[in-house]
PDB file of C-alpha atoms in Angstrom:
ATOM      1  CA  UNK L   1    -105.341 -41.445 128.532  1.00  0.00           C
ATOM      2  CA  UNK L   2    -103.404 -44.738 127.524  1.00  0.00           C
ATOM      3  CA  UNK L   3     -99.831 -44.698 126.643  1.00  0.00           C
ATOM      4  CA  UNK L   4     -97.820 -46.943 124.584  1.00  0.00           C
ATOM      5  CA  UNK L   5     -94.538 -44.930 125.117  1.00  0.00           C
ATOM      6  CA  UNK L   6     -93.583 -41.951 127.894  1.00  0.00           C
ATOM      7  CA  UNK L   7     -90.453 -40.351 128.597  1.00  0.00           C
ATOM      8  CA  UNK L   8     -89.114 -38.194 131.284  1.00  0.00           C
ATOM      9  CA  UNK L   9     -86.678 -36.168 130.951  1.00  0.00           C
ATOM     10  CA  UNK L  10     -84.441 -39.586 129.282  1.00  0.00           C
ATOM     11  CA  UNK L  11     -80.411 -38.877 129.576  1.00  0.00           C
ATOM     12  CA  UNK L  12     -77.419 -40.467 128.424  1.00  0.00           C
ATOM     13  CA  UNK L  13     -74.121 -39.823 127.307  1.00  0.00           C
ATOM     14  CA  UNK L  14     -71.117 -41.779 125.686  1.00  0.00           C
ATOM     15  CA  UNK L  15     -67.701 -40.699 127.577  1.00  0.00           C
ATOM     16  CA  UNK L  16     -68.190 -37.138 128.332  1.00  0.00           C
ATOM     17  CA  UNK L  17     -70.832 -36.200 125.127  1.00  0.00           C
ATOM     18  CA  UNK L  18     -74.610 -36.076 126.244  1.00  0.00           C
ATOM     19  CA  UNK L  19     -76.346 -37.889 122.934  1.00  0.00           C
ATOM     20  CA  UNK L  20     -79.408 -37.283 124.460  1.00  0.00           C
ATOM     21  CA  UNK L  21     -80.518 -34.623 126.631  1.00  0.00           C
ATOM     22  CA  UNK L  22     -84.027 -34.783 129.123  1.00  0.00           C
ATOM     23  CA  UNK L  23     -86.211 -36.296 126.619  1.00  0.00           C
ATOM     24  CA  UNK L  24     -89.435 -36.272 127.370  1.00  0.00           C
ATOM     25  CA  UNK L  25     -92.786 -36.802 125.522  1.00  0.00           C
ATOM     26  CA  UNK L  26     -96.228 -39.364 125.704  1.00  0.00           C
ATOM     27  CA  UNK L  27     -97.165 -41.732 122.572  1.00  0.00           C
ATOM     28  CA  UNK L  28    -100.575 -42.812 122.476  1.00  0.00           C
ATOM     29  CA  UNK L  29    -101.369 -46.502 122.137  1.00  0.00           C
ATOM     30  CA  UNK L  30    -101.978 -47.012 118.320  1.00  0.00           C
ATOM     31  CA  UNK L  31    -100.724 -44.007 117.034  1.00  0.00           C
ATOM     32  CA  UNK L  32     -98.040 -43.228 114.273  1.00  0.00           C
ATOM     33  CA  UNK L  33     -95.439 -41.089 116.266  1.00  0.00           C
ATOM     34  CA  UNK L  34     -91.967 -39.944 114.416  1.00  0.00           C
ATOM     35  CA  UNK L  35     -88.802 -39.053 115.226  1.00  0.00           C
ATOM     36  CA  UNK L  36     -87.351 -36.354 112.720  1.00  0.00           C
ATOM     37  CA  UNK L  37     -83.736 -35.593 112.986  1.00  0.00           C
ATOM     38  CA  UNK L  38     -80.621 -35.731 110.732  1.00  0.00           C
ATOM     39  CA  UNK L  39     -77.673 -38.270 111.160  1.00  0.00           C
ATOM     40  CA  UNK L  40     -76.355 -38.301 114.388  1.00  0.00           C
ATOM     41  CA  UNK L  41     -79.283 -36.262 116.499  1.00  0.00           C
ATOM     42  CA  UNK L  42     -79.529 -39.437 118.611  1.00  0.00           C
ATOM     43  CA  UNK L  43     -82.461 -40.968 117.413  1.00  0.00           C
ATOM     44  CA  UNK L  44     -81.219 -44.524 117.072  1.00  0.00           C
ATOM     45  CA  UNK L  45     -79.870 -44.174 120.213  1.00  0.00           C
ATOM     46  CA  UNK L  46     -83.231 -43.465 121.796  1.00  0.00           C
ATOM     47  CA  UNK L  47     -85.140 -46.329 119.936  1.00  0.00           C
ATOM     48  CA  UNK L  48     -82.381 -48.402 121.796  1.00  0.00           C
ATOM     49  CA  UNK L  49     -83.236 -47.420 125.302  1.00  0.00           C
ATOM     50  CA  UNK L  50     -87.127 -47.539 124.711  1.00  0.00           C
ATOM     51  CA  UNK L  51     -86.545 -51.331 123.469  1.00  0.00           C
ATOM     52  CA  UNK L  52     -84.013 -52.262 126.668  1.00  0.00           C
ATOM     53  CA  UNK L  53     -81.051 -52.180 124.779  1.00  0.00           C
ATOM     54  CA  UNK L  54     -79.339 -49.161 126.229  1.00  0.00           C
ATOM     55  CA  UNK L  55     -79.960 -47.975 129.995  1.00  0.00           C
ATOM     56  CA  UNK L  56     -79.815 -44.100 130.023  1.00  0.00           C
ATOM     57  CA  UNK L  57     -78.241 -41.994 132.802  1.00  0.00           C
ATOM     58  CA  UNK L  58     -80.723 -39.958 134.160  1.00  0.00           C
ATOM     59  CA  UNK L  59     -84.621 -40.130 133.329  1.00  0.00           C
ATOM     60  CA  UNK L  60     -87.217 -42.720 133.014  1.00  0.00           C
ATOM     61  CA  UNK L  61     -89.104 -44.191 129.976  1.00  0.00           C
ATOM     62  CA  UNK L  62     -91.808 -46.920 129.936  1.00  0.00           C
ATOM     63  CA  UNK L  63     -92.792 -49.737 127.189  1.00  0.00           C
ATOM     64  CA  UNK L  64     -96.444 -50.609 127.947  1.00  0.00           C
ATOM     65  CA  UNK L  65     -96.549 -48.887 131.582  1.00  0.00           C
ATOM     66  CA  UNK L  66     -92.996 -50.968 132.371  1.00  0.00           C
ATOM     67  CA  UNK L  67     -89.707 -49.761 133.141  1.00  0.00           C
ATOM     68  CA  UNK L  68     -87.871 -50.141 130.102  1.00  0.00           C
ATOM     69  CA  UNK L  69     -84.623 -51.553 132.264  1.00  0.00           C
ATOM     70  CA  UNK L  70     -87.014 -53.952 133.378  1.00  0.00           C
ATOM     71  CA  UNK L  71     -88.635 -55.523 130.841  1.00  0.00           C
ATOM     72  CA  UNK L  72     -88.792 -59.520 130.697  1.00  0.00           C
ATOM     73  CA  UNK L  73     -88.509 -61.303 127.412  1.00  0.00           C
ATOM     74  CA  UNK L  74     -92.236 -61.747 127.393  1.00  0.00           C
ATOM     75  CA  UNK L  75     -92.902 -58.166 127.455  1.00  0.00           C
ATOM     76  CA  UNK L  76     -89.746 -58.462 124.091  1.00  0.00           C
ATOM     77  CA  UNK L  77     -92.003 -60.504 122.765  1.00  0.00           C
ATOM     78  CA  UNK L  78     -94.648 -57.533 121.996  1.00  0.00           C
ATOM     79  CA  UNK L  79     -92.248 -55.331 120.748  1.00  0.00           C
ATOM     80  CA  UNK L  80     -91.227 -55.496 116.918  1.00  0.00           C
ATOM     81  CA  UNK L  81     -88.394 -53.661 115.626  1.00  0.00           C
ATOM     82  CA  UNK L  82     -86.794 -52.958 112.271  1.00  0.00           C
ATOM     83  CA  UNK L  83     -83.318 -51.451 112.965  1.00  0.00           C
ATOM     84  CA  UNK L  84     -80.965 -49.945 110.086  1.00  0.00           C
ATOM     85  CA  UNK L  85     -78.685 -53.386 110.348  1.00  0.00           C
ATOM     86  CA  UNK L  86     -80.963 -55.606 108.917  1.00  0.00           C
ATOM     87  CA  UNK L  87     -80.074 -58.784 111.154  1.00  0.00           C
ATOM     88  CA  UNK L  88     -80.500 -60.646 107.991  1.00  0.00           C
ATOM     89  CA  UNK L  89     -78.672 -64.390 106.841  1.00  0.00           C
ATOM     90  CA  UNK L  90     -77.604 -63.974 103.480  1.00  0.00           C
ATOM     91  CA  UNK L  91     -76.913 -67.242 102.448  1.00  0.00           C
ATOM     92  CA  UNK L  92     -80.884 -67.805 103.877  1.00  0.00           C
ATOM     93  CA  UNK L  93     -83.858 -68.089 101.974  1.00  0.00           C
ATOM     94  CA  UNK L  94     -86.390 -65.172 103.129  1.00  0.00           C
ATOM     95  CA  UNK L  95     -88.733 -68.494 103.903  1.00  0.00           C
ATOM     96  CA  UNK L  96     -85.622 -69.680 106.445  1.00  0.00           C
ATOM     97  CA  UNK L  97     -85.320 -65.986 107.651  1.00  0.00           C
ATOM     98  CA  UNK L  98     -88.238 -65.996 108.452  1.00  0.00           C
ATOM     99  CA  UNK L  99     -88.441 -69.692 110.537  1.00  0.00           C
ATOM    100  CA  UNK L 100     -85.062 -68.972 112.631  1.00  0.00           C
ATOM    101  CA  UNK L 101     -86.902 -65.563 114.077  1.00  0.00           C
ATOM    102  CA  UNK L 102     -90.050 -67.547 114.629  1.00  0.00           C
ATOM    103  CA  UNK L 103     -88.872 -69.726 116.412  1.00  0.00           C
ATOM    104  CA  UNK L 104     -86.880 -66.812 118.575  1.00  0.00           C
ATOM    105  CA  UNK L 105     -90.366 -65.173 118.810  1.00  0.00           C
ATOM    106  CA  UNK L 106     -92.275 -68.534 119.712  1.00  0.00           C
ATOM    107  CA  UNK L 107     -94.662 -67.449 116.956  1.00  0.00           C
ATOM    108  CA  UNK L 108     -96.265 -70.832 114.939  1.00  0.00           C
ATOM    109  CA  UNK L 109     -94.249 -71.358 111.499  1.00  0.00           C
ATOM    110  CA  UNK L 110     -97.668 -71.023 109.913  1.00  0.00           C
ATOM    111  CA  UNK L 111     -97.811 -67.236 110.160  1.00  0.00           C
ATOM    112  CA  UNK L 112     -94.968 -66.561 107.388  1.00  0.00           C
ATOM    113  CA  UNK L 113     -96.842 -67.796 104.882  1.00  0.00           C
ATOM    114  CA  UNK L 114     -99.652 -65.183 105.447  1.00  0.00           C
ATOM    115  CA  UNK L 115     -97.020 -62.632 106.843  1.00  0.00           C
ATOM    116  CA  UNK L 116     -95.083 -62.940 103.140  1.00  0.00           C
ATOM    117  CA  UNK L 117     -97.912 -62.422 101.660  1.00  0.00           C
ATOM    118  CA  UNK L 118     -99.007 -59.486 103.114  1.00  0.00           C
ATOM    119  CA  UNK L 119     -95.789 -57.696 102.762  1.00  0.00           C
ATOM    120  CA  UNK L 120     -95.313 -58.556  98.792  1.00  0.00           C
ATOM    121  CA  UNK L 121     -92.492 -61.281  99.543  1.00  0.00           C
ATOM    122  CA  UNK L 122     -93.920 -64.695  98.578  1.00  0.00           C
ATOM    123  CA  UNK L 123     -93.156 -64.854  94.900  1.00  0.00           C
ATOM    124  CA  UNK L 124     -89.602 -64.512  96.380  1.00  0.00           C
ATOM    125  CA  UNK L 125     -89.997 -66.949  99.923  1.00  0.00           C
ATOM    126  CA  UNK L 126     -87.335 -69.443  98.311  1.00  0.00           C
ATOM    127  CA  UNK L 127     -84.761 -66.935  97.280  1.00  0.00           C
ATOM    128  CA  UNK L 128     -81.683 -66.082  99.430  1.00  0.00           C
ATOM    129  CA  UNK L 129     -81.581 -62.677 101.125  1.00  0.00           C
ATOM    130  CA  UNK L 130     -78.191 -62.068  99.316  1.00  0.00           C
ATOM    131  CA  UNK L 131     -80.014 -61.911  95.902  1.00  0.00           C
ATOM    132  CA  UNK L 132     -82.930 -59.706  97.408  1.00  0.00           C
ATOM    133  CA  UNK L 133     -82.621 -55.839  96.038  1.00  0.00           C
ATOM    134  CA  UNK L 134     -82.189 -53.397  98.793  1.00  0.00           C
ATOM    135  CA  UNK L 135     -86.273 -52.878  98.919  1.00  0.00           C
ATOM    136  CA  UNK L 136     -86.857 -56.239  99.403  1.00  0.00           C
ATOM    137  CA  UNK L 137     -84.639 -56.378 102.039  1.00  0.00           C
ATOM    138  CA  UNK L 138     -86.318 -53.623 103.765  1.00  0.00           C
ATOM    139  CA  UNK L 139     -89.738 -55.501 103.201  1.00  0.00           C
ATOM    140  CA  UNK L 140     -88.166 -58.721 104.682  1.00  0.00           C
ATOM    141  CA  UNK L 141     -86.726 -56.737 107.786  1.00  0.00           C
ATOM    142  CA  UNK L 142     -90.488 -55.350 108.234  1.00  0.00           C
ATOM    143  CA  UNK L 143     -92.200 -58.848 107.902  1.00  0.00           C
ATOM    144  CA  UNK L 144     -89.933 -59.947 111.041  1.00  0.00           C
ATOM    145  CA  UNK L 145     -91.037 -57.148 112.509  1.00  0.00           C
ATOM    146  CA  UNK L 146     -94.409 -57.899 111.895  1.00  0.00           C
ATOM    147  CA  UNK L 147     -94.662 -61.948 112.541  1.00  0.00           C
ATOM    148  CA  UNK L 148     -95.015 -61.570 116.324  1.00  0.00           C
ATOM    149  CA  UNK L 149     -98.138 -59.774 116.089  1.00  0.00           C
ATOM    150  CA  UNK L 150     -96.361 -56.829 118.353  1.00  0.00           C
ATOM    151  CA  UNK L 151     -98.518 -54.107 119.806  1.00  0.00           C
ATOM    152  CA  UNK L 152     -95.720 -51.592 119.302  1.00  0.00           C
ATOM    153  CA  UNK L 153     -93.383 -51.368 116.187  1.00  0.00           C
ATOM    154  CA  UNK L 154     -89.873 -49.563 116.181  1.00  0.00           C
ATOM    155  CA  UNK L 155     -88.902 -48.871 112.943  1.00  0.00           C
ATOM    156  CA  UNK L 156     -85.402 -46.682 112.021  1.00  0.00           C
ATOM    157  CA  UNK L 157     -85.949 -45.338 108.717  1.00  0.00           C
ATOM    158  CA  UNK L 158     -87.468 -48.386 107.231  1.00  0.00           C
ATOM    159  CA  UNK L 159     -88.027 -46.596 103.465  1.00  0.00           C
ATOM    160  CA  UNK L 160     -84.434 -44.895 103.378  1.00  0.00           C
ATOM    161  CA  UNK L 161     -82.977 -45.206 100.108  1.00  0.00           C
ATOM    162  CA  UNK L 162     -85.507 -46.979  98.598  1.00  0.00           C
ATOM    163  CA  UNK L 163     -87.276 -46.043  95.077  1.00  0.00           C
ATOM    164  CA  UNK L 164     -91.195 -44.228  95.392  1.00  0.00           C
ATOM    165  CA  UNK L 165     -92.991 -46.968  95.031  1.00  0.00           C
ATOM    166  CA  UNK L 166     -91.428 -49.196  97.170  1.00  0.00           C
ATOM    167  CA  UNK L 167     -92.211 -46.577  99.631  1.00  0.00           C
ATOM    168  CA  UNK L 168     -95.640 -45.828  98.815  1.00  0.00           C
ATOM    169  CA  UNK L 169     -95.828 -50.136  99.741  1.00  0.00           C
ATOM    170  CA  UNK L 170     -94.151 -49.849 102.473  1.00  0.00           C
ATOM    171  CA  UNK L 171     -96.511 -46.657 103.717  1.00  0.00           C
ATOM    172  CA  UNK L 172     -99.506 -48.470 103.282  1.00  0.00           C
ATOM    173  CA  UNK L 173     -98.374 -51.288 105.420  1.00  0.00           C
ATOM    174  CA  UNK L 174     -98.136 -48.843 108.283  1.00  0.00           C
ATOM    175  CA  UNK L 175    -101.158 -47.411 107.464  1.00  0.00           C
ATOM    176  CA  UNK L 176    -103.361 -51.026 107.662  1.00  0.00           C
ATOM    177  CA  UNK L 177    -101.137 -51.850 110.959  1.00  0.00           C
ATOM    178  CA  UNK L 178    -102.241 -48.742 113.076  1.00  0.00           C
ATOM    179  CA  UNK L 179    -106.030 -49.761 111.723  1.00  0.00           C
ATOM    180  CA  UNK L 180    -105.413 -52.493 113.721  1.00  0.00           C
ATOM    181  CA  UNK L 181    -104.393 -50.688 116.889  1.00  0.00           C
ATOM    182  CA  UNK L 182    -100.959 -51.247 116.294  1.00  0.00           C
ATOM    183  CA  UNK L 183     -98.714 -48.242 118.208  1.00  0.00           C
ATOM    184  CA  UNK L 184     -95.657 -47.240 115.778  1.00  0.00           C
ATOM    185  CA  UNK L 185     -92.832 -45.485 116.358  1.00  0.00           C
ATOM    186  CA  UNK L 186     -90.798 -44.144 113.236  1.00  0.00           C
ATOM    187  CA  UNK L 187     -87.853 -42.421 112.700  1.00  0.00           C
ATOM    188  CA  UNK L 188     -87.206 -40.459 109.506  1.00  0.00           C
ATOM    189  CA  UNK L 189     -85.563 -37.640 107.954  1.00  0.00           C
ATOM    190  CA  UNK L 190     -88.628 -38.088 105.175  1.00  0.00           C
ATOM    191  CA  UNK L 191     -90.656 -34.878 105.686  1.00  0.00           C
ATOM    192  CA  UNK L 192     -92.943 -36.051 103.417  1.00  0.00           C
ATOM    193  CA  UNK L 193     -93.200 -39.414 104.887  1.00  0.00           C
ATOM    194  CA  UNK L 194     -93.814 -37.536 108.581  1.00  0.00           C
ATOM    195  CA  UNK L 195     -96.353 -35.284 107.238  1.00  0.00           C
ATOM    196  CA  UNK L 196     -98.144 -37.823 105.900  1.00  0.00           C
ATOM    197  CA  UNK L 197     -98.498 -40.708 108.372  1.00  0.00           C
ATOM    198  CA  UNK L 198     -97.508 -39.435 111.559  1.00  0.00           C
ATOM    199  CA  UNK L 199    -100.391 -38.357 114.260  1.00  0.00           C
ATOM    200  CA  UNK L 200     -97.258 -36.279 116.447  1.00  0.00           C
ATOM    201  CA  UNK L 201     -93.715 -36.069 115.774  1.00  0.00           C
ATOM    202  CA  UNK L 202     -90.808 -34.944 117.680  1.00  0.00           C
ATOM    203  CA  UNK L 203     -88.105 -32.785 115.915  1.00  0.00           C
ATOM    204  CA  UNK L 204     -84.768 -33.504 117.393  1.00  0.00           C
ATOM    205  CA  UNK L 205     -81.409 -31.740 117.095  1.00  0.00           C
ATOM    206  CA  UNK L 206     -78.189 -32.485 118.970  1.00  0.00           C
ATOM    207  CA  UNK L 207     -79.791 -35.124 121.051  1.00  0.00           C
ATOM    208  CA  UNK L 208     -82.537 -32.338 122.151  1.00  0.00           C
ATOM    209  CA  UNK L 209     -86.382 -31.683 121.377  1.00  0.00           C
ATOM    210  CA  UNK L 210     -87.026 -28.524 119.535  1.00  0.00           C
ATOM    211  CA  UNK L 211     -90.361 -29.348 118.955  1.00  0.00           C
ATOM    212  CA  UNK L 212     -93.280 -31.559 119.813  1.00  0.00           C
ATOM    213  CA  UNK L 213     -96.798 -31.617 118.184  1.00  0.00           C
ATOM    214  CA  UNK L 214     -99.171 -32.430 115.755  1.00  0.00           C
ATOM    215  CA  UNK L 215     -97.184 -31.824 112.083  1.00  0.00           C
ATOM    216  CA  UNK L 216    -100.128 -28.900 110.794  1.00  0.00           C
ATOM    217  CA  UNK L 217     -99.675 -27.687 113.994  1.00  0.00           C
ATOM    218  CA  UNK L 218     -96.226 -27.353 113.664  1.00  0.00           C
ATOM    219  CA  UNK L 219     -96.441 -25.983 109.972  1.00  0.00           C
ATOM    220  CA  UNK L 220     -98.554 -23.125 111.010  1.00  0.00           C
ATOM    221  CA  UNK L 221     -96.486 -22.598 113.886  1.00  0.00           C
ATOM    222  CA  UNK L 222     -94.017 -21.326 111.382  1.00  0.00           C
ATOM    223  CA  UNK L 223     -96.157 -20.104 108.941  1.00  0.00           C
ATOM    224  CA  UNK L 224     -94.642 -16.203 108.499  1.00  0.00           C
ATOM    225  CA  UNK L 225     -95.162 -15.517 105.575  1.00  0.00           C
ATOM    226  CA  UNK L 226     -99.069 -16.540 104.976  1.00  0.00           C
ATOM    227  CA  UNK L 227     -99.687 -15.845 101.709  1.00  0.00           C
ATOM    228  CA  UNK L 228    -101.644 -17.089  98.560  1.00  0.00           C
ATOM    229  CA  UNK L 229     -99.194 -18.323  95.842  1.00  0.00           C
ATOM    230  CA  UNK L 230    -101.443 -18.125  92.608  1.00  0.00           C
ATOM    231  CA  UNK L 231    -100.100 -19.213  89.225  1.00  0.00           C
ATOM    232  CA  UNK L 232    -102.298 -17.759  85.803  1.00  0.00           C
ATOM    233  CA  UNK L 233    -102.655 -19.293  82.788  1.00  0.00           C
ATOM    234  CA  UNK L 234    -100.546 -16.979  81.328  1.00  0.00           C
ATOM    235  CA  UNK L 235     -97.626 -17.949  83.207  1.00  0.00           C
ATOM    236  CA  UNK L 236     -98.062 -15.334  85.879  1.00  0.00           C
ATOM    237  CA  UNK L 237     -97.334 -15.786  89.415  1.00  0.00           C
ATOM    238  CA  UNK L 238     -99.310 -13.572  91.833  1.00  0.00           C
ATOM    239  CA  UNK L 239     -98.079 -13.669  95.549  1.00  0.00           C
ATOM    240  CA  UNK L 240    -101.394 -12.210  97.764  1.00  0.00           C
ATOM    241  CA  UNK L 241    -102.165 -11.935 101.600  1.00  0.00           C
ATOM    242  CA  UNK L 242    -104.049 -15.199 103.500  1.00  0.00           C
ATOM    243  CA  UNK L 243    -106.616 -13.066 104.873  1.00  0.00           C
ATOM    244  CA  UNK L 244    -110.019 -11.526 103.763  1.00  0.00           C
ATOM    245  CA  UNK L 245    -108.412  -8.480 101.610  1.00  0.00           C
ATOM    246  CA  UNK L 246    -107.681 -10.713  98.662  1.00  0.00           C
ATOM    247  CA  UNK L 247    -110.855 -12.310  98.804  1.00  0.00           C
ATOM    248  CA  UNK L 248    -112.312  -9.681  95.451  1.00  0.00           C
ATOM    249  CA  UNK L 249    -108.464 -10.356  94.087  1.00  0.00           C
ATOM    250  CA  UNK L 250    -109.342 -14.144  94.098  1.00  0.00           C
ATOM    251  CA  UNK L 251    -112.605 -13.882  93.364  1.00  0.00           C
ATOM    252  CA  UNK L 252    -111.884 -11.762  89.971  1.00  0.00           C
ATOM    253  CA  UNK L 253    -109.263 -14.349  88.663  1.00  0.00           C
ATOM    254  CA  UNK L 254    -111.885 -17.143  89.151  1.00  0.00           C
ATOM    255  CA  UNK L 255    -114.634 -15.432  87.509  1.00  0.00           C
ATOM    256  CA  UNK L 256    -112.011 -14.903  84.042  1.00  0.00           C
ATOM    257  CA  UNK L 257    -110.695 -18.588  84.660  1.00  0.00           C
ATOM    258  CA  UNK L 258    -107.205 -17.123  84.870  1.00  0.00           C
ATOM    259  CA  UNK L 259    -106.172 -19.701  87.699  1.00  0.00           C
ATOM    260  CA  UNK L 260    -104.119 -22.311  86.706  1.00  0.00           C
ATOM    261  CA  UNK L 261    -102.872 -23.287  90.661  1.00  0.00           C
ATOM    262  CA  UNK L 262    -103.460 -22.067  93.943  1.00  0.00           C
ATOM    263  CA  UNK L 263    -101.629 -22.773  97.144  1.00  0.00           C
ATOM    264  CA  UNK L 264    -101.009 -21.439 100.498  1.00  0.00           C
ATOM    265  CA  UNK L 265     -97.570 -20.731 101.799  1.00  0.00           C
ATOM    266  CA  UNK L 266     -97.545 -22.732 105.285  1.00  0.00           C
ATOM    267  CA  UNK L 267     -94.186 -24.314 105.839  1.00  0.00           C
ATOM    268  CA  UNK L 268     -93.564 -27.675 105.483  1.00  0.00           C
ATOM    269  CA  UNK L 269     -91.593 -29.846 108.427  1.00  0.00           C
ATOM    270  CA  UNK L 270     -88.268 -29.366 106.822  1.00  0.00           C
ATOM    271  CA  UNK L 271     -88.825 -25.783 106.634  1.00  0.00           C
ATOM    272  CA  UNK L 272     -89.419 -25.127 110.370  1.00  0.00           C
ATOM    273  CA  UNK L 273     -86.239 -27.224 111.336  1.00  0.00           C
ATOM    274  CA  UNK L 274     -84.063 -24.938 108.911  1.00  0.00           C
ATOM    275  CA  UNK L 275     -85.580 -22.181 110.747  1.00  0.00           C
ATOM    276  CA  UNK L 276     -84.983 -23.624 114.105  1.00  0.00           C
ATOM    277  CA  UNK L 277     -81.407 -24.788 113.585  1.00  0.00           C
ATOM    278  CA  UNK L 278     -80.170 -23.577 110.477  1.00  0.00           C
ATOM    279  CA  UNK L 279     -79.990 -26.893 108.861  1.00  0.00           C
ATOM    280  CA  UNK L 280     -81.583 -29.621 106.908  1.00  0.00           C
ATOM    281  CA  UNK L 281     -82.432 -32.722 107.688  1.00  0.00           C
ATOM    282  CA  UNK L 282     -79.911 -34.763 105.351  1.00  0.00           C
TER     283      UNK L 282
END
């Protein structure tokens, strides 16, 4: 098996306060993997010591099968990352944004053109960043991420505050990147956004993991109550076990065409972090 990412047992604390706690956990090369966590459960913190940034305390993580305290700028140079502090010029044009990081990156100045275009920016390539809406800046902090070509992508809540369709955008970016083999590493407090891209996630709480897995796995992990949640026609709702004993029940409403909707009851992300720490995610 190939790894992009691994962790063992990853430490560190600021002062006396462990932020993190013996992290561990694989990521597959080109696979979606998130983070899920609410403000302050350290996840920031660990995106920093998987890109070099921070050096932990006790542990060890690898980038690429290299010590992440060890990495030379070449092995930066496969690594994109959108952080929550944009790193943005204002007074810039997105076009000149884009130049100063190529250069940074060594990446040829005839990439942005095709880079802008790709990410919905280059209707807007001559406009200063202080005039771009809050989505566009997101997009533009993406496109930098993207330019290098990088085999693995760090990217800290890149659709946070932005509007549904700007995230739906931003989503199917992700989506064409890991079709190219492209390993991405997200952290969100998005349940839907998890459920829907990620291959594993990681749900962490006071700088611990509380769980690790596939996110259906996870849902029926938690899934108590298994039941069928039927709404009639009439306006009825009709709550019946998941199992073969409502089967005539079911059957009986579809043969009338009382059905209207039919779910099961499996919890959803957010729903098996309330249970495990007795709060959201916001």
């Amino acid at each position: 098996m190939s790894y992009a990412i691994t962790a063992n047992n990853l430490s560190i604390k600021f002062t006396d306060n462990w932020v993190l706690n013996d992290i561990s956990f694989e990521v597959q090369n080109g696979n979606i993997f998130g983070l899920l966590g609410p403000s302050g459960a350290g996840k920031t913190t660990l995106i920093k010591l998987l890109t070099g940034q921070l050096w932990q305390d006790r542990g060890v993580a690898e980038l690429l099968g290299k010590d992440t305290r060890k990495l030379t700028a070449l092995e930066h140079e496969q690594i994109g990352a959108m952080m929550d502090n944009y790193g943005l010029y204002d007074r810039l044009s997105v076009y000149d944004n884009m130049s100063f990081y190529a250069d940074i990156y060594h990446v040829s100045r005839g990439t942005i053109i095709d880079t802008l275009k790709s990410i919905g920016l280059y209707e807007a390539r001559n406009t200063a960043v202080s005039k771009l809406s809050k989505g566009m800046k997101n997009r533009l902090s993406l496109a930098r991420a993207l330019m290098n070509d990088a085999k693995i992508l760090f990217l800290d809540e890149p659709t946070s505050g932005l509007d549904p369709a700007t995230t739906k955008e931003i989503h199917n970016i992700l989506v064409e990147q890991k079709k190219k083999g492209t390993t991405i590493f997200l952290t969100t407090h998005n349940m839907f956004e998890a459920e829907s891209l990620c291959d594993y996630v990681i749900l962490l709480s006071k700088g611990s993991i509380i769980e690790y897995g596939k996110p259906a796995d996870i849902c029926r992990k938690y899934n108590h109550l298994n039941k069928l949640h039927i709404t009639l026609k009439d306006g009825r709702e009709i709550m019946l076990e998941n199992n073969s004993t409502s089967a005539s029940a079911v059957k009986d409403y579809l043969e009338k065409n009382m059905i209207d909707a039919i779910h099961s009851t499996e919890p959803t992300l957010e729903t098996a972090f309330i249970e495990l720490t007795g709060r959201g995610l916001e």
